[in-house]
XYZ file of C-alpha atoms in Angstrom:
430
model
C 0.036 -0.060 -0.128
C 1.264 3.350 -0.929
C 2.180 5.595 1.859
C 0.090 9.123 1.891
C 2.717 11.999 0.556
C 2.780 14.719 3.216
C 1.505 18.101 2.248
C 3.857 21.227 2.452
C 2.823 24.301 4.394
C 2.720 25.966 0.992
C 0.059 23.598 -0.466
C -1.865 23.782 2.852
C -2.357 27.538 2.652
C -3.498 27.196 -1.036
C -6.073 24.662 -0.007
C -7.322 27.156 2.812
C -7.057 30.035 0.442
C -9.115 28.397 -2.420
C -11.730 27.216 0.070
C -12.138 30.992 1.662
C -12.053 32.390 -1.906
C -14.764 30.007 -2.962
C -17.015 30.693 0.020
C -16.648 34.532 -0.576
C -17.611 34.389 -4.136
C -20.573 32.085 -3.336
C -21.937 34.551 -1.155
C -21.121 38.275 -1.714
C -22.669 39.256 1.685
C -21.227 36.520 3.819
C -19.097 37.791 6.965
C -16.444 35.784 7.978
C -16.301 34.961 11.873
C -13.695 32.288 12.610
C -10.482 33.325 11.169
C -8.252 34.179 14.031
C -7.305 30.519 14.524
C -6.002 29.932 11.150
C -3.814 32.925 11.587
C -1.784 30.928 14.260
C -1.589 27.494 12.498
C 1.845 26.418 12.436
C 1.830 25.419 8.704
C 0.709 28.809 7.800
C 3.369 30.422 10.078
C 5.985 28.702 8.421
C 4.776 29.587 4.906
C 4.688 33.187 6.139
C 7.945 33.078 7.481
C 9.441 31.544 4.234
C 7.887 34.325 2.086
C 9.030 37.040 4.706
C 12.605 35.552 4.493
C 12.321 35.335 0.516
C 11.656 39.176 0.457
C 14.457 40.068 2.525
C 14.705 43.539 4.180
C 16.343 45.307 7.165
C 15.818 44.818 10.822
C 12.910 46.821 12.668
C 12.958 48.676 15.938
C 14.284 45.739 17.812
C 17.356 45.342 15.691
C 16.559 41.575 15.160
C 17.608 40.501 11.525
C 16.743 37.519 9.432
C 20.212 36.243 9.931
C 19.846 36.640 13.836
C 16.458 34.514 13.606
C 18.009 31.785 11.215
C 20.948 31.398 14.097
C 18.833 31.363 16.997
C 16.366 28.873 15.390
C 13.619 29.317 13.090
C 11.560 26.865 15.070
C 11.799 28.646 18.082
C 10.999 31.907 16.549
C 7.600 30.048 14.907
C 6.836 28.726 18.315
C 6.922 32.116 20.072
C 4.750 33.789 17.258
C 2.375 30.851 17.770
C 2.233 31.103 21.456
C 1.903 34.951 21.408
C -1.074 34.822 19.119
C -2.876 31.894 20.814
C -2.608 33.358 24.062
C -3.573 36.734 22.909
C -0.295 38.483 24.218
C 0.865 39.680 20.632
C 1.594 43.476 20.539
C 3.046 45.036 17.566
C 6.268 47.288 17.817
C 6.177 50.545 16.307
C 7.496 50.966 12.819
C 11.154 52.217 12.356
C 11.521 55.240 9.911
C 13.863 55.589 7.511
C 14.452 58.226 4.877
C 15.518 57.611 1.246
C 16.796 60.690 -0.764
C 14.757 61.636 -4.041
C 16.585 63.324 -6.772
C 14.333 66.450 -6.271
C 16.344 66.933 -2.967
C 13.095 65.737 -0.713
C 13.067 62.493 1.202
C 10.944 59.461 0.801
C 10.081 57.882 3.892
C 10.338 54.170 4.323
C 8.760 52.200 7.136
C 10.346 49.004 8.556
C 8.345 46.885 10.886
C 9.985 43.996 12.825
C 10.487 40.513 11.303
C 7.945 39.372 13.966
C 5.409 41.927 12.920
C 6.093 41.195 9.281
C 5.550 37.567 9.752
C 2.324 37.672 11.704
C 1.070 40.546 9.062
C 1.797 38.015 6.239
C 0.113 35.121 8.246
C -3.054 37.434 8.221
C -2.644 38.529 4.853
C -2.524 34.875 3.522
C -5.918 34.286 5.560
C -7.899 37.326 4.392
C -6.704 38.120 1.292
C -8.832 35.437 -0.787
C -11.961 37.012 0.985
C -11.329 40.420 -0.244
C -10.108 39.281 -3.765
C -13.522 37.794 -4.286
C -14.842 41.633 -4.181
C -11.954 43.357 -6.184
C -12.981 44.342 -9.397
C -11.426 43.763 -13.038
C -10.324 47.290 -13.142
C -7.483 46.985 -10.320
C -4.056 45.285 -10.851
C -1.793 46.650 -8.216
C -0.316 44.065 -5.477
C -2.825 41.437 -6.447
C -2.076 37.510 -6.786
C -1.722 36.677 -10.593
C -2.346 40.399 -11.697
C 0.322 42.809 -13.053
C 1.693 45.991 -14.343
C 2.131 44.540 -17.870
C -1.726 43.740 -17.838
C -2.561 47.111 -16.633
C -0.581 48.569 -19.321
C -2.224 46.355 -22.105
C -5.722 47.279 -20.884
C -4.899 51.039 -21.230
C -3.358 50.533 -24.617
C -6.549 48.779 -25.836
C -8.993 51.645 -24.209
C -6.891 54.389 -25.993
C -7.011 52.402 -29.434
C -10.902 51.999 -29.094
C -11.388 55.716 -29.632
C -10.095 56.559 -26.236
C -8.774 60.252 -27.221
C -8.940 61.844 -23.669
C -7.431 60.600 -20.384
C -7.890 61.686 -17.046
C -4.608 60.883 -15.254
C -4.910 60.897 -11.460
C -2.431 61.176 -8.482
C -3.635 60.947 -4.979
C -1.878 63.132 -2.652
C -0.037 61.173 0.167
C -2.563 58.264 -0.204
C -1.147 55.702 2.243
C -0.650 58.511 4.824
C -3.922 60.046 4.555
C -6.450 56.597 4.334
C -9.131 57.023 7.080
C -8.429 54.336 9.646
C -12.163 54.325 10.850
C -13.510 54.085 7.284
C -11.248 51.341 6.514
C -12.020 49.527 9.569
C -15.719 49.746 8.330
C -15.016 48.324 4.868
C -13.157 45.487 6.601
C -15.824 44.605 8.979
C -18.466 44.290 5.892
C -16.453 41.094 5.184
C -15.068 40.166 8.405
C -16.693 39.607 11.815
C -13.920 37.943 13.665
C -13.216 40.734 16.557
C -9.691 39.108 16.921
C -8.867 39.661 13.374
C -10.459 43.303 13.529
C -8.507 44.068 16.581
C -5.176 42.813 15.186
C -5.553 45.205 12.268
C -6.444 47.991 14.826
C -3.259 47.181 16.466
C -0.915 47.790 13.342
C -2.871 50.667 12.385
C -2.134 52.209 15.827
C 1.428 50.734 16.269
C 2.844 54.435 15.431
C 6.457 55.214 13.962
C 9.747 55.377 15.867
C 11.653 58.332 14.517
C 14.763 59.592 16.623
C 13.897 57.993 19.675
C 10.257 58.719 20.095
C 7.147 57.300 18.765
C 4.625 58.930 16.915
C 1.010 57.936 16.338
C -1.731 58.842 14.065
C -5.146 57.955 13.293
C -4.724 58.418 9.341
C -2.865 55.893 7.151
C -1.835 52.215 6.833
C 1.668 50.921 8.384
C 4.319 52.151 5.954
C 6.350 49.368 4.514
C 3.931 46.991 6.362
C 3.433 43.419 4.384
C -0.539 43.882 5.188
C -0.607 47.768 3.786
C -0.976 46.944 0.212
C -3.971 44.947 0.756
C -5.587 47.282 3.201
C -5.000 50.013 0.562
C -6.802 48.207 -1.981
C -9.589 47.551 0.367
C -10.190 51.146 0.991
C -9.933 51.845 -2.810
C -12.187 49.072 -3.839
C -14.843 51.387 -2.692
C -13.937 53.726 -5.509
C -13.837 51.257 -7.997
C -17.376 49.981 -7.002
C -18.879 53.589 -7.230
C -17.134 54.218 -10.488
C -18.499 51.243 -12.010
C -22.083 52.256 -10.742
C -21.891 55.773 -11.643
C -18.720 56.658 -14.000
C -18.468 53.311 -16.458
C -20.222 55.030 -19.126
C -18.030 58.007 -19.110
C -14.631 56.251 -19.485
C -12.610 52.876 -18.745
C -10.874 53.113 -15.432
C -7.527 51.131 -14.930
C -5.977 51.194 -11.458
C -2.774 50.247 -10.091
C -2.658 50.661 -6.104
C -3.171 54.598 -5.802
C -2.306 55.263 -9.362
C -5.051 55.364 -12.155
C -6.077 56.604 -15.520
C -9.705 57.189 -16.984
C -9.662 56.569 -20.664
C -12.594 58.902 -22.293
C -13.948 59.169 -25.834
C -14.632 63.070 -25.579
C -13.243 65.893 -23.473
C -16.690 66.567 -22.052
C -16.763 63.012 -20.542
C -13.158 63.423 -19.374
C -14.132 66.503 -17.481
C -17.253 64.794 -15.972
C -14.860 61.832 -15.139
C -12.530 64.190 -13.192
C -15.543 65.909 -11.307
C -17.089 62.449 -10.118
C -13.515 61.107 -9.085
C -13.057 64.463 -7.046
C -16.199 63.927 -5.449
C -15.918 60.039 -4.803
C -12.425 60.959 -3.377
C -14.000 63.637 -0.989
C -16.120 60.850 0.371
C -13.175 59.022 1.091
C -11.285 62.006 2.787
C -8.818 61.992 -0.036
C -7.471 64.799 -1.892
C -6.254 64.706 -5.755
C -2.834 66.396 -6.373
C -3.530 69.770 -7.887
C -0.661 69.580 -10.384
C -0.146 65.886 -10.927
C -3.886 65.162 -11.947
C -4.623 66.480 -15.423
C -6.537 65.863 -18.511
C -4.474 64.907 -21.370
C -5.881 65.159 -25.208
C -4.090 62.259 -27.023
C -6.236 62.628 -30.337
C -3.593 65.219 -31.994
C -0.611 63.087 -30.887
C 1.079 66.242 -29.448
C 0.413 65.229 -25.848
C 0.968 62.055 -23.790
C 1.053 60.686 -20.261
C 3.293 58.708 -18.017
C 1.552 55.625 -16.286
C 3.790 52.579 -14.473
C 6.993 53.898 -15.979
C 5.648 53.777 -19.475
C 4.976 56.723 -21.760
C 1.902 56.773 -23.595
C 1.126 58.657 -27.156
C -0.972 58.258 -30.025
C 0.984 58.538 -33.298
C 0.066 58.345 -37.062
C 0.617 55.138 -38.736
C -0.229 53.692 -42.243
C -2.053 50.645 -43.574
C -0.455 48.835 -46.499
C -3.082 50.431 -49.014
C -2.188 54.038 -47.497
C -4.835 54.458 -45.086
C -3.656 56.609 -42.428
C -4.721 55.994 -38.628
C -3.594 56.682 -35.126
C -2.329 53.970 -32.837
C -1.114 54.036 -29.052
C 2.404 53.573 -28.488
C 4.269 52.943 -25.364
C 7.900 53.403 -24.470
C 9.926 53.778 -21.278
C 9.572 57.069 -19.561
C 12.355 59.520 -19.249
C 12.370 58.842 -15.479
C 12.381 55.022 -16.218
C 15.754 55.897 -18.502
C 17.454 57.843 -15.840
C 16.905 55.236 -13.177
C 18.344 52.526 -15.462
C 21.310 54.902 -15.980
C 21.648 55.553 -12.316
C 21.760 51.772 -11.254
C 24.419 50.922 -13.842
C 26.585 54.078 -12.917
C 26.194 53.333 -9.312
C 27.621 49.669 -9.934
C 30.543 50.617 -12.274
C 31.679 53.821 -11.649
C 32.865 54.171 -8.147
C 36.603 53.411 -7.674
C 35.974 50.743 -4.788
C 34.266 48.531 -7.964
C 37.680 48.457 -9.787
C 38.699 45.176 -7.785
C 35.719 43.443 -8.936
C 35.971 40.956 -11.916
C 34.486 41.494 -15.529
C 32.465 38.353 -14.612
C 31.203 39.686 -11.194
C 29.604 42.950 -12.915
C 28.069 40.751 -15.530
C 26.594 38.164 -13.089
C 25.298 41.297 -10.881
C 23.870 43.207 -14.026
C 22.178 40.448 -15.817
C 19.444 39.814 -13.846
C 18.488 43.461 -13.749
C 18.964 43.857 -17.665
C 16.791 40.943 -18.141
C 13.968 42.453 -15.915
C 14.261 45.811 -17.590
C 13.984 44.072 -21.003
C 10.826 42.064 -19.972
C 9.008 45.076 -18.500
C 9.830 48.165 -20.941
C 10.370 46.337 -24.297
C 7.957 47.337 -26.859
C 8.525 47.692 -30.643
C 8.171 51.529 -29.958
C 11.111 51.634 -27.233
C 13.683 50.182 -29.506
C 15.523 53.404 -30.143
C 15.731 54.315 -26.396
C 16.800 50.572 -25.574
C 19.453 50.963 -27.988
C 20.873 53.968 -26.503
C 20.786 52.353 -22.922
C 22.794 49.257 -24.295
C 25.526 51.647 -25.675
C 25.403 53.557 -22.117
C 26.184 50.194 -20.447
C 28.962 49.373 -22.945
C 30.344 53.090 -22.349
C 30.445 52.466 -18.513
C 31.797 49.105 -18.700
C 34.689 50.449 -20.915
C 35.340 53.449 -18.579
C 35.513 51.055 -15.769
C 37.908 48.505 -17.649
C 40.160 51.468 -18.797
C 40.310 52.597 -15.334
C 41.019 48.983 -13.821
C 44.001 48.665 -16.587
C 45.110 52.163 -15.562
C 44.681 53.544 -19.254
C 44.412 57.400 -19.815
C 41.723 57.072 -22.851
C 38.909 54.593 -22.296
C 37.833 54.524 -26.247
C 40.949 52.586 -26.890
C 39.551 49.918 -24.710
C 36.106 49.633 -26.521
C 36.745 46.666 -28.766
C 38.452 44.609 -26.086
C 35.267 45.292 -23.774
C 32.914 44.422 -26.625
C 34.624 41.007 -26.882
C 34.679 40.584 -23.150
C 30.820 41.147 -23.073
C 30.241 38.789 -25.516
C 32.506 36.030 -23.933
C 30.869 36.352 -20.493
C 27.136 36.773 -22.073
C 26.383 40.255 -20.845
C 22.587 40.432 -21.608
C 21.227 43.406 -23.754
C 18.039 45.472 -23.653
C 17.445 45.342 -27.403
């Protein structure tokens, strides 16, 4: 007789998610009341830990790193999470605030929760996500399983080609920091009635931010950098998606990726009405549209375009084989995306401390990035830009190589470098 194969934590979690997702789809008004005990299931905590570890990341306010947990014992760590949740003694730590400098001189705030908080947030997300997934609209693509930015871009391209000549390009001012927590909890409670799960989410919302030794708490926003934050943000904006479907569907086609979205309309009048409706719904959610970044763009002349998800969208003239002229939507990488690629390559190859690395090391480091950029940004309309970026990579490699060899003129090393890139299999964007 064959011994029964043991299922992995990952398979167990998938089975649970399928069951919950199916139940949520079957009854759109069902409220789930027995979920908390699933969050501290050991197999679920192991799967949550596996995913958090795979994502990497720095330590939170307790200064405990992923390596520390592995050293002290993963089993012990999981058991501690299990015990704290089961006994109701779990309390999240404040989020560690870190600032990343932006190009414009401003600083982007980044929140880093402790690893324990990340694991418990991940376990909760694994349980509640399929329930909310059953309610999310087709228009939403960001931070959702089996949905991607590429799909969102394709939806926009098709909408523009279906006589979509006007676009409302929307930017919500400080979205993640301005979510009304009470309204968010009401939206969550429409699907989840388990008081212990609701209490857990309230704790994360109220954990606060640790900055320069003191904790600052706010009754607005979701936990910055928290694993569960994108899901909560989607729950909040799903209210917008539903209202749009009900009242704005005839005005234009909505495509949303997290807090960024565009509405593609056929006429300027529709675009203006769409803009006003968006403003009204956002007011109900206590959110503000960015005054300069939110705009109406006319595509029909081909003089204007808009940036969305790292791609520039513009209508340009094309000709059929029999000479008929028509407009088609072209997409190519934005100026910002180009600059970012150049920046990453330069940061790797320009510093004097990188001269001790071998050609092979640099190729091994750059290849996955080059492949990722090609997969995302390549279209038949971005070939010129990709060719320029390929030349930039070769140029940077040649400068690095000349300095390593202590040669005064870098151009003299170009042929040698081209040979080495072929020898070591450097990937290209084109």
